[in-house]
Coordinates of C-alpha atoms in Angstrom, one line a residue:
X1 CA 14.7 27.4 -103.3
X2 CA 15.5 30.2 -105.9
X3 CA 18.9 30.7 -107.3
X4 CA 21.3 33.3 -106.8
X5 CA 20.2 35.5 -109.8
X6 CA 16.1 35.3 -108.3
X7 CA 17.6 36.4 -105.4
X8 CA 19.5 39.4 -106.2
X9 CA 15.7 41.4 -106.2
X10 CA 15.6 40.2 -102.9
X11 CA 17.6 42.9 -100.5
X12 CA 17.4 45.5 -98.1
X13 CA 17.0 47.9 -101.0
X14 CA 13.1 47.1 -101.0
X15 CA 11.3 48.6 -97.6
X16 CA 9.2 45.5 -97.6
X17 CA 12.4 43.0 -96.9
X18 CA 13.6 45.7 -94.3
X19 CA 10.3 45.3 -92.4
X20 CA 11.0 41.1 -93.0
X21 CA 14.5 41.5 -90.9
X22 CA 13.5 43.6 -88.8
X23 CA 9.8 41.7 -87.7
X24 CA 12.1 38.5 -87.7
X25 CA 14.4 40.8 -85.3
X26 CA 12.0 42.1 -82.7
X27 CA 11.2 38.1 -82.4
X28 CA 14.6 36.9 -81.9
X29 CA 15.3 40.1 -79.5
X30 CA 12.1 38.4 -77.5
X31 CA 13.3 35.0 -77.1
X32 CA 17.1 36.0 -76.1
X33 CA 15.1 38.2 -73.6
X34 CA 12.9 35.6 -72.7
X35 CA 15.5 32.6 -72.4
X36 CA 18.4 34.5 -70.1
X37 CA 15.6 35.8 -68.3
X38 CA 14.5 31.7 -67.1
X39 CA 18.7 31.3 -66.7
X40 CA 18.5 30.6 -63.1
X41 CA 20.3 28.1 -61.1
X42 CA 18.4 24.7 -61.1
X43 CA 17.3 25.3 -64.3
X44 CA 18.2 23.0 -67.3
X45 CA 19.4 23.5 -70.7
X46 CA 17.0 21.3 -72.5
X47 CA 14.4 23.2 -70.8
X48 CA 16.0 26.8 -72.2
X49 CA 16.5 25.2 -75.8
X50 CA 12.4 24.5 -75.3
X51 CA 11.5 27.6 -74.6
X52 CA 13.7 29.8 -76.7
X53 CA 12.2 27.3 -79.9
X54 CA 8.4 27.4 -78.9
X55 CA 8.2 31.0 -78.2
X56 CA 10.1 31.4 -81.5
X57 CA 7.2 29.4 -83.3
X58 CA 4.3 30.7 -81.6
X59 CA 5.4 34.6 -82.6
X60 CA 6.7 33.8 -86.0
X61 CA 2.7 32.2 -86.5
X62 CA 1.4 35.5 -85.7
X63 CA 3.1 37.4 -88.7
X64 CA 1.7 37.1 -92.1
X65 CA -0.8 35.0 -91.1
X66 CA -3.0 35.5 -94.9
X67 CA 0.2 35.1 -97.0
X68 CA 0.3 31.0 -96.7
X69 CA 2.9 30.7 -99.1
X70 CA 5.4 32.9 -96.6
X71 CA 7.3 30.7 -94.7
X72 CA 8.5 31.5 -91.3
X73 CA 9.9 30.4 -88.2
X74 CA 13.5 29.3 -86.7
X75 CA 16.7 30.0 -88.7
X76 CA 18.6 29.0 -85.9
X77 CA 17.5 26.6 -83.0
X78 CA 18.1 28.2 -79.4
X79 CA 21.5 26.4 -78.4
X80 CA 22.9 27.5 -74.8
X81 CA 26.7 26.4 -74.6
X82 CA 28.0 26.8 -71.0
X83 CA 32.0 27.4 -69.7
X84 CA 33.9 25.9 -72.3
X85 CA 31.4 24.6 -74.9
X86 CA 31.9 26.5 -77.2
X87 CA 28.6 26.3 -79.8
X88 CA 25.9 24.0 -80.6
X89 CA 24.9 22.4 -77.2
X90 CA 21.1 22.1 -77.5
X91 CA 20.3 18.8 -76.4
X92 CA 17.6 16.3 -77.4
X93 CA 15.4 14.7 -74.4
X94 CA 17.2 11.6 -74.8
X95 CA 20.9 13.0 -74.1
X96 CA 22.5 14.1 -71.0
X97 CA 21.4 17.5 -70.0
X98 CA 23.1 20.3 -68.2
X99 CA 21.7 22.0 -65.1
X100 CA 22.9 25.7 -64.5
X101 CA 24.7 26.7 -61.2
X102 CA 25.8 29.9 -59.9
X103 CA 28.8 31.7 -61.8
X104 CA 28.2 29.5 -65.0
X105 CA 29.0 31.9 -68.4
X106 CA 26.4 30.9 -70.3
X107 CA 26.1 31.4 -74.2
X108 CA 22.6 31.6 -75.8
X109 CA 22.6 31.6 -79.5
X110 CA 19.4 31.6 -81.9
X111 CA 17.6 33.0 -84.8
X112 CA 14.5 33.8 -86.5
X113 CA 13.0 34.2 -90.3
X114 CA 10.6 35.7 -91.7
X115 CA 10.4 35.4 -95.3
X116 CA 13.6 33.6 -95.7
X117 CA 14.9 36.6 -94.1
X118 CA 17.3 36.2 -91.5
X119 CA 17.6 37.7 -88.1
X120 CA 20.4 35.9 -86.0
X121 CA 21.9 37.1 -82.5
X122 CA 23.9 35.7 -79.7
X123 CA 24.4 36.9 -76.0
X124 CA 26.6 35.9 -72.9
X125 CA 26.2 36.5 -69.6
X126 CA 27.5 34.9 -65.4
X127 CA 24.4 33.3 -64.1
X128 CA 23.8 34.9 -60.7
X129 CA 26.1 38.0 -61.8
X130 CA 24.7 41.4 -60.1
X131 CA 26.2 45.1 -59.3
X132 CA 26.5 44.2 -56.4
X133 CA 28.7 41.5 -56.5
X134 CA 30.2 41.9 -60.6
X135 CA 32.3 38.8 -62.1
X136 CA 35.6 39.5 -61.8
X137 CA 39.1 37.5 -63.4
X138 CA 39.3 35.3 -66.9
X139 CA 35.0 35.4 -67.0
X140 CA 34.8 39.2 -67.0
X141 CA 38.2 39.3 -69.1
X142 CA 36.5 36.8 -71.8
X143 CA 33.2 39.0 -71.8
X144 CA 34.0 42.3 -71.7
X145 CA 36.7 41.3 -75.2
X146 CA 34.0 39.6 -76.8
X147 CA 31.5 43.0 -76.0
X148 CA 34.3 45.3 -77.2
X149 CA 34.9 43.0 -80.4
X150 CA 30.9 43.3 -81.2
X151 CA 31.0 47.0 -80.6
X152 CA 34.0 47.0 -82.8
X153 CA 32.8 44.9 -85.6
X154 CA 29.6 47.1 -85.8
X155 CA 31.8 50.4 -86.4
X156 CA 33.9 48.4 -89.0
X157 CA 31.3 46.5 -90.9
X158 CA 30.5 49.1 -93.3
X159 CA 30.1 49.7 -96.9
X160 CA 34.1 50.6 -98.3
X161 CA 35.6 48.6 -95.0
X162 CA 37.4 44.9 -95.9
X163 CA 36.7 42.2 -93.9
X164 CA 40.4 41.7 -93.1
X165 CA 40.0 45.0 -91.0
X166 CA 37.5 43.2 -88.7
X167 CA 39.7 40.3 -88.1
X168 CA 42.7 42.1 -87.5
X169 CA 40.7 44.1 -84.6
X170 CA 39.3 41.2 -83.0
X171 CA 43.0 39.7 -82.9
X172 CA 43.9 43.2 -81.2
X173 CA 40.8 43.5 -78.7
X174 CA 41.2 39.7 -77.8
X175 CA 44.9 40.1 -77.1
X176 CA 44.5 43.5 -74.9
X177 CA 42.1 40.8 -72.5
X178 CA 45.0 38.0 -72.3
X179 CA 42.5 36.2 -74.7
X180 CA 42.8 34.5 -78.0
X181 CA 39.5 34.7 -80.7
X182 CA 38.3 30.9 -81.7
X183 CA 40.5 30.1 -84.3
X184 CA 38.7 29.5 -88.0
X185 CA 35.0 30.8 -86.8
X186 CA 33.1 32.6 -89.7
X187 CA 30.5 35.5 -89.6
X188 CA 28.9 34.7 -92.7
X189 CA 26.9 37.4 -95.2
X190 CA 23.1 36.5 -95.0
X191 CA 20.6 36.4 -98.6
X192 CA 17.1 35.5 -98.3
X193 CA 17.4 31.2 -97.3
X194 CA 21.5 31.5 -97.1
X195 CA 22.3 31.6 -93.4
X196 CA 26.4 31.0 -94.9
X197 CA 26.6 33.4 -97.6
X198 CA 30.0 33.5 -99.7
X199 CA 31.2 36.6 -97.9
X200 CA 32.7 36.0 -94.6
X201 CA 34.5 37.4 -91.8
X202 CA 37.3 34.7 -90.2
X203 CA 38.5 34.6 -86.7
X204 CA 41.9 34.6 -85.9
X205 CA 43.5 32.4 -89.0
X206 CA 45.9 30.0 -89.1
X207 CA 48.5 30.8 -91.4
X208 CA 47.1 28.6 -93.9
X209 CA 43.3 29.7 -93.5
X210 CA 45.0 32.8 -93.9
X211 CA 46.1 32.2 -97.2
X212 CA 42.5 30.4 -98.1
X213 CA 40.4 33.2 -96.8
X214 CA 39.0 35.4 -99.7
X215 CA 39.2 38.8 -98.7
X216 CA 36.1 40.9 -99.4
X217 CA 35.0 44.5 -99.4
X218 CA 31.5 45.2 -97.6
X219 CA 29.3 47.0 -100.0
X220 CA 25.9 48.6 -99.2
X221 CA 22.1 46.8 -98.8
X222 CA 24.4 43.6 -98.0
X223 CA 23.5 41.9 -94.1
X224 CA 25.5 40.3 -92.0
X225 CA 25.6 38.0 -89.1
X226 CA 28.2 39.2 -87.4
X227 CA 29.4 36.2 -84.8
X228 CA 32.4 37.0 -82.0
X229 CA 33.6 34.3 -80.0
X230 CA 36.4 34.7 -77.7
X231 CA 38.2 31.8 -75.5
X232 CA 40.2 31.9 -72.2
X233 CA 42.7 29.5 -74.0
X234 CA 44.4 28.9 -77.0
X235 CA 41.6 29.7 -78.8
X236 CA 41.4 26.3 -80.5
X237 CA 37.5 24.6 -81.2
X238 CA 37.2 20.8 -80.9
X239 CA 34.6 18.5 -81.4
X240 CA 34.2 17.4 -78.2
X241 CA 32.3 13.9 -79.2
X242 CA 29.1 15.1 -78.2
X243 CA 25.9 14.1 -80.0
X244 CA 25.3 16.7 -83.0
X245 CA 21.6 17.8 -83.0
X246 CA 21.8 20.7 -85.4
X247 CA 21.7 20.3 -89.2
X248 CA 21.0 22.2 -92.0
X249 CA 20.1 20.7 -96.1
X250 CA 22.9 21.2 -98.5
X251 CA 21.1 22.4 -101.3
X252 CA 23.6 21.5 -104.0
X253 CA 23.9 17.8 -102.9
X254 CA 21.9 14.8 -104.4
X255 CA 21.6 11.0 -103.1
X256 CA 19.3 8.6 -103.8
X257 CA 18.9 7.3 -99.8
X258 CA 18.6 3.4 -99.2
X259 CA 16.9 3.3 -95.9
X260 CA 13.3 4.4 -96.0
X261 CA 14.1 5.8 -92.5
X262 CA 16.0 8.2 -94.1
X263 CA 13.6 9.6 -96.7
X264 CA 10.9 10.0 -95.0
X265 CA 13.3 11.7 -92.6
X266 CA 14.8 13.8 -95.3
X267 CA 11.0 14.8 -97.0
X268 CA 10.4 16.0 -93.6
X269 CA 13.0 18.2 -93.0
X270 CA 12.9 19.8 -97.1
X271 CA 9.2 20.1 -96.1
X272 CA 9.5 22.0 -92.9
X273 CA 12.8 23.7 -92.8
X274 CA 14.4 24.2 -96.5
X275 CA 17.4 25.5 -96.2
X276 CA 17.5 26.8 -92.6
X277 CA 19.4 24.8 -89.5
X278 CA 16.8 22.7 -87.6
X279 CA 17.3 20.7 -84.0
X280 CA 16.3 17.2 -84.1
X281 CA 14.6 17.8 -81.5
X282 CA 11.8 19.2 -83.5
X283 CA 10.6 16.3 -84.8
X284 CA 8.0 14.1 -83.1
X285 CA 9.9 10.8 -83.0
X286 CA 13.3 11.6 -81.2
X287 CA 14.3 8.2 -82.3
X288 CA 13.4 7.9 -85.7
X289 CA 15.2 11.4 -86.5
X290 CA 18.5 10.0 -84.9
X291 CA 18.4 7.0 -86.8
X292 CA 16.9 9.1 -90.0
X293 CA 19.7 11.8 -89.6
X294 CA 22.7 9.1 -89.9
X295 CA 22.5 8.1 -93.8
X296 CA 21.3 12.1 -94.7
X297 CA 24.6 13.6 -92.8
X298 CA 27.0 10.3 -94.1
X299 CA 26.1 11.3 -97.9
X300 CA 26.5 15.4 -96.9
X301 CA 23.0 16.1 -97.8
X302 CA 22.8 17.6 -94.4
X303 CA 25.5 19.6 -92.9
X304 CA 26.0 18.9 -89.0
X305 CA 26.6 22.0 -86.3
X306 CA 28.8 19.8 -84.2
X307 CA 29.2 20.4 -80.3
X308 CA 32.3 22.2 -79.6
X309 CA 34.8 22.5 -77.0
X310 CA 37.4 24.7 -75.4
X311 CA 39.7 22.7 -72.9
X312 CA 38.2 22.2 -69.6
X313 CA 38.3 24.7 -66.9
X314 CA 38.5 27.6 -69.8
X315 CA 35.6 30.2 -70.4
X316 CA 34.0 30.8 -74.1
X317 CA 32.2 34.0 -74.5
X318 CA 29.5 35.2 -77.8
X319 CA 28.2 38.1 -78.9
X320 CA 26.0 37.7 -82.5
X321 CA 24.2 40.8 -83.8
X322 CA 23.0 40.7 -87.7
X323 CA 23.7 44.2 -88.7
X324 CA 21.5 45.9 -92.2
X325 CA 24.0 47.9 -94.5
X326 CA 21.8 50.5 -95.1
X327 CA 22.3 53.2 -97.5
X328 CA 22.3 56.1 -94.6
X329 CA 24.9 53.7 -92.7
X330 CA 24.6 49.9 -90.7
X331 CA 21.9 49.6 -88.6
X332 CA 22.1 46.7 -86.1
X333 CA 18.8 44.9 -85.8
X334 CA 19.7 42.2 -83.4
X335 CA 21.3 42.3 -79.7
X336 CA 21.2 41.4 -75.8
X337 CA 21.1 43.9 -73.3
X338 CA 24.6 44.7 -72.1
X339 CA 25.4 45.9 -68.7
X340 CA 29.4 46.6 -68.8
X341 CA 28.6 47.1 -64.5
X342 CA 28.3 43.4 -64.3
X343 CA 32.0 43.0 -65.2
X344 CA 35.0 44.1 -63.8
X345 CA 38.2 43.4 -65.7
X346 CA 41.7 44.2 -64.8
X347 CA 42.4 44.9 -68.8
X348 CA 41.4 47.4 -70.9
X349 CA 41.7 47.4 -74.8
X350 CA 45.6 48.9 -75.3
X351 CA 45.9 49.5 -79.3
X352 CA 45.1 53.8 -79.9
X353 CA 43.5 52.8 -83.4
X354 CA 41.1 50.3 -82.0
X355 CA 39.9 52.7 -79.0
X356 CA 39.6 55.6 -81.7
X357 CA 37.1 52.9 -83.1
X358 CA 35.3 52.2 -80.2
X359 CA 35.3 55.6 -78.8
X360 CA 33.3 56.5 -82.6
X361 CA 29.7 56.5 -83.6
X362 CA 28.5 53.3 -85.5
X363 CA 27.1 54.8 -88.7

């Protein structure tokens, strides 16, 4: 992997890495489509997580197909996190699965590289939800907050704007729905390999995370994954227990690993993934890769995406869109297709500033 001063050639002031996010975009568009499109009662997770990853791989193979040495593929593995899972639920054949019923908000998170170039996006929609009959009460409170809170971050996430700006709109959007933002979540800057650059945007902080937080201005040819997640409840994230499947290499740790389990485990994952977040699941062994993952994650040479959870009986809602700041303004290269008609709050957003914000263009 190349260091931070190789990498600083490396942005969206060169037409050719445009055309990297944005071929890694049209992609990850694809399989969003493609995965809440087989979201039908009956159907399980597992078998969405599948599909969302293979169609993933087989597109990514048809780009750059002479250039060996470009390496592309998932940045993100498809997770769908239903209710009040919050993130991260994309479960390996050998775990309990979850099959999808009627009414279910479902969360369907992935992302795509091309390039080392990072195109990341999130959607959330009522399984069975139609114009007809449009989710009402806390559901279409928590979607249509975290919808407005995307639509807001894309107007504020612009060259001049701080990231506390962001936060403090979220906070205001959420509130306006009787909702609370996941308390602690990040949006992260993305670089070419970095899926958590050092610039972030934080999520309702706690008065200490507050303090901890480095504010930062947005400047131009920067990206971002921009990642709103609202909650029903308190707003509080915990691991629930659940089996982690996601990881991602920590490139500035070292061990030496004991087990040769492990290594060959570990050679396997530098080999195929690098630096990007990769689902057990992908490897051919299930069982080898949970018993390989153990000593890798104990000594912090992988980082774990652990399953989280609101309190039961509360609703978690995502939007993700990674957003280009373009010289002649942001241009968002990731998104679901919205239909506000689907959802039928009682709230609407309150604060004058934040509707001014809403009611603008983005650019």
């Amino acid at each position: 992997m190349s260091g931070d001063d190789d990498q600083q050639d490396h942005t969206i002031a060169d037409d050719l890495v445009v055309t990297k996010y944005k071929m890694g975009a049209d992609i990850a568009n694809q399989a969003l489509k493609v995965v809440i499109e087989a979201a039908k009662p009956g159907v399980s997770v597992l078998s969405l997580c599948e599909k969302g990853d293979a169609f993933i791989t087989a597109e990514t193979g048809k780009v750059f197909k002479k250039e060996k040495e470009i390496k592309k593929g998932i940045a993100f593995p498809t997770c769908v996190s239903v209710n009040n899972c919050v993130c991260h639920f994309s479960p390996l054949k050998s775990d309990p699965d979850y099959t999808l019923k009627d009414g279910d908000l479902v969360k369907i998170d992935l992302g795509v590289h091309v390039d080392g170039f990072i195109s990341n996006t999130a959607h959330s929609f009522v399984v069975g939800a139609t114009k007809d009959a449009p989710v009402t009460g806390r559901k279409a409170d928590v979607i249509k907050a975290a919808h407005l809170c995307a639509e807001a971050a894309l107007r504020l996430v612009k060259p001049g704007n701080q990231n506390t700006q962001v936060t403090e709109a979220w906070n205001k959007i959420a509130q306006s729905f009787k909702c609370m933002a996941i308390e602690g979540m990040l949006s992260h800057q993305l670089k070419q390999h970095v899926i958590d650059g050092e610039k972030t945007i934080i999520q309702n902080p706690s008065d200490q995370q507050r303090k901890d937080h480095e504010k930062a201005e947005f400047e131009v040819h920067e990206v971002y994954a921009v990642d709103v997640l609202i909650s029903t409840g308190e707003g509080k994230a915990r691991d629930s227990g659940q089996r982690t499947t996601v990881y991602k290499r920590d490139p500035s740790k070292q061990y030496g690993l004991k087990m040769k389990t492990s290594r060959v485990f570990f050679s396997e994952v530098e080999r195929r993934f690098d630096t990007m977040p990769f689902t057990l699941r992908a490897f051919e062994d299930e069982s080898k890769a949970r018993l390989g993952v153990v000593e890798c994650a104990k000594h912090e040479l992988l980082q774990p995406f652990s399953v989280l959870h609101e309190k039961e009986g509360e609703y978690v809602a995502q939007f993700k869109f990674t957003v280009l700041l373009m010289a002649n303004g942001p241009l968002r290269i990731t998104s679901g297709s919205f239909d506000p008609e689907l959802y039928k709050s009682e709230h609407e957003v309150q604060d004058p500033e934040v509707i001014l914000k809403l009611t603008s263009w983005a650019g």
